[in-house]
C-alpha positions as a Python dict, from the first residue, in 0.01 Angstrom:
ca = {
    (1, 'M'): (0, 0, 0),
    (2, 'V'): (-33, 157, -360),
    (3, 'K'): (148, 482, -444),
    (4, 'V'): (31, 672, -757),
    (5, 'E'): (175, 981, -893),
    (6, 'L'): (-18, 1182, -1165),
    (7, 'D'): (230, 1338, -1404),
    (8, 'R'): (76, 1688, -1500),
    (9, 'P'): (285, 1882, -1767),
    (10, 'W'): (315, 2265, -1653),
    (11, 'R'): (182, 2175, -1292),
    (12, 'F'): (294, 2032, -1000),
    (13, 'N'): (244, 1635, -996),
    (14, 'K'): (-19, 1499, -749),
    (15, 'T'): (112, 1202, -554),
    (16, 'D'): (-127, 983, -313),
    (17, 'K'): (-99, 672, -123),
    (18, 'K'): (-378, 423, -33),
    (19, 'L'): (-390, 125, 173),
    (20, 'F'): (-629, -177, 66),
    (21, 'T'): (-711, -509, 184),
    (22, 'V'): (-722, -818, 4),
    (23, 'V'): (-1026, -1031, 91),
    (24, 'P'): (-1052, -1428, 66),
    (25, 'I'): (-1198, -1590, -255),
    (26, 'F'): (-1551, -1545, -282),
    (27, 'D'): (-1785, -1759, -521),
    (28, 'L'): (-2013, -1502, -719),
    (29, 'N'): (-2223, -1818, -850),
    (30, 'T'): (-2379, -1843, -509),
    (31, 'I'): (-2567, -1512, -584),
    (32, 'P'): (-2788, -1510, -890),
    (33, 'R'): (-2805, -1143, -910),
    (34, 'A'): (-2443, -1131, -954),
    (35, 'C'): (-2471, -1226, -1322),
    (36, 'M'): (-2685, -926, -1393),
    (37, 'P'): (-2527, -619, -1565),
    (38, 'V'): (-2517, -305, -1369),
    (39, 'R'): (-2517, 45, -1557),
    (40, 'E'): (-2539, 403, -1393),
    (41, 'V'): (-2538, 726, -1573),
    (42, 'K'): (-2473, 1072, -1445),
    (43, 'V'): (-2528, 1392, -1620),
    (44, 'K'): (-2415, 1737, -1500),
    (45, 'N'): (-2431, 2075, -1634),
    (46, 'L'): (-2115, 2266, -1599),
    (47, 'G'): (-2037, 2634, -1711),
    (48, 'I'): (-2031, 2996, -1571),
    (49, 'V'): (-2261, 3265, -1658),
    (50, 'L'): (-2148, 3452, -1974),
    (51, 'F'): (-1931, 3161, -2074),
    (52, 'R'): (-2008, 2861, -2280),
    (53, 'S'): (-2151, 2588, -2081),
    (54, 'G'): (-2262, 2214, -2163),
    (55, 'K'): (-2344, 1870, -2035),
    (56, 'V'): (-2109, 1630, -1899),
    (57, 'T'): (-2215, 1265, -1912),
    (58, 'I'): (-2061, 967, -1728),
    (59, 'E'): (-2169, 621, -1812),
}
């Protein structure tokens, strides 16, 4: 189990716990596509009417 606490000044801290499973060793050399790079881009427009808005890009 991993416990994380996000320290936020001037606000209440956020705490979360997550369980995770450790899997056995797997040889990625047996999968030819495993060496290919992966890239994903997401763009979203944020804003409210009458206020400044703009694009947020995540790569």
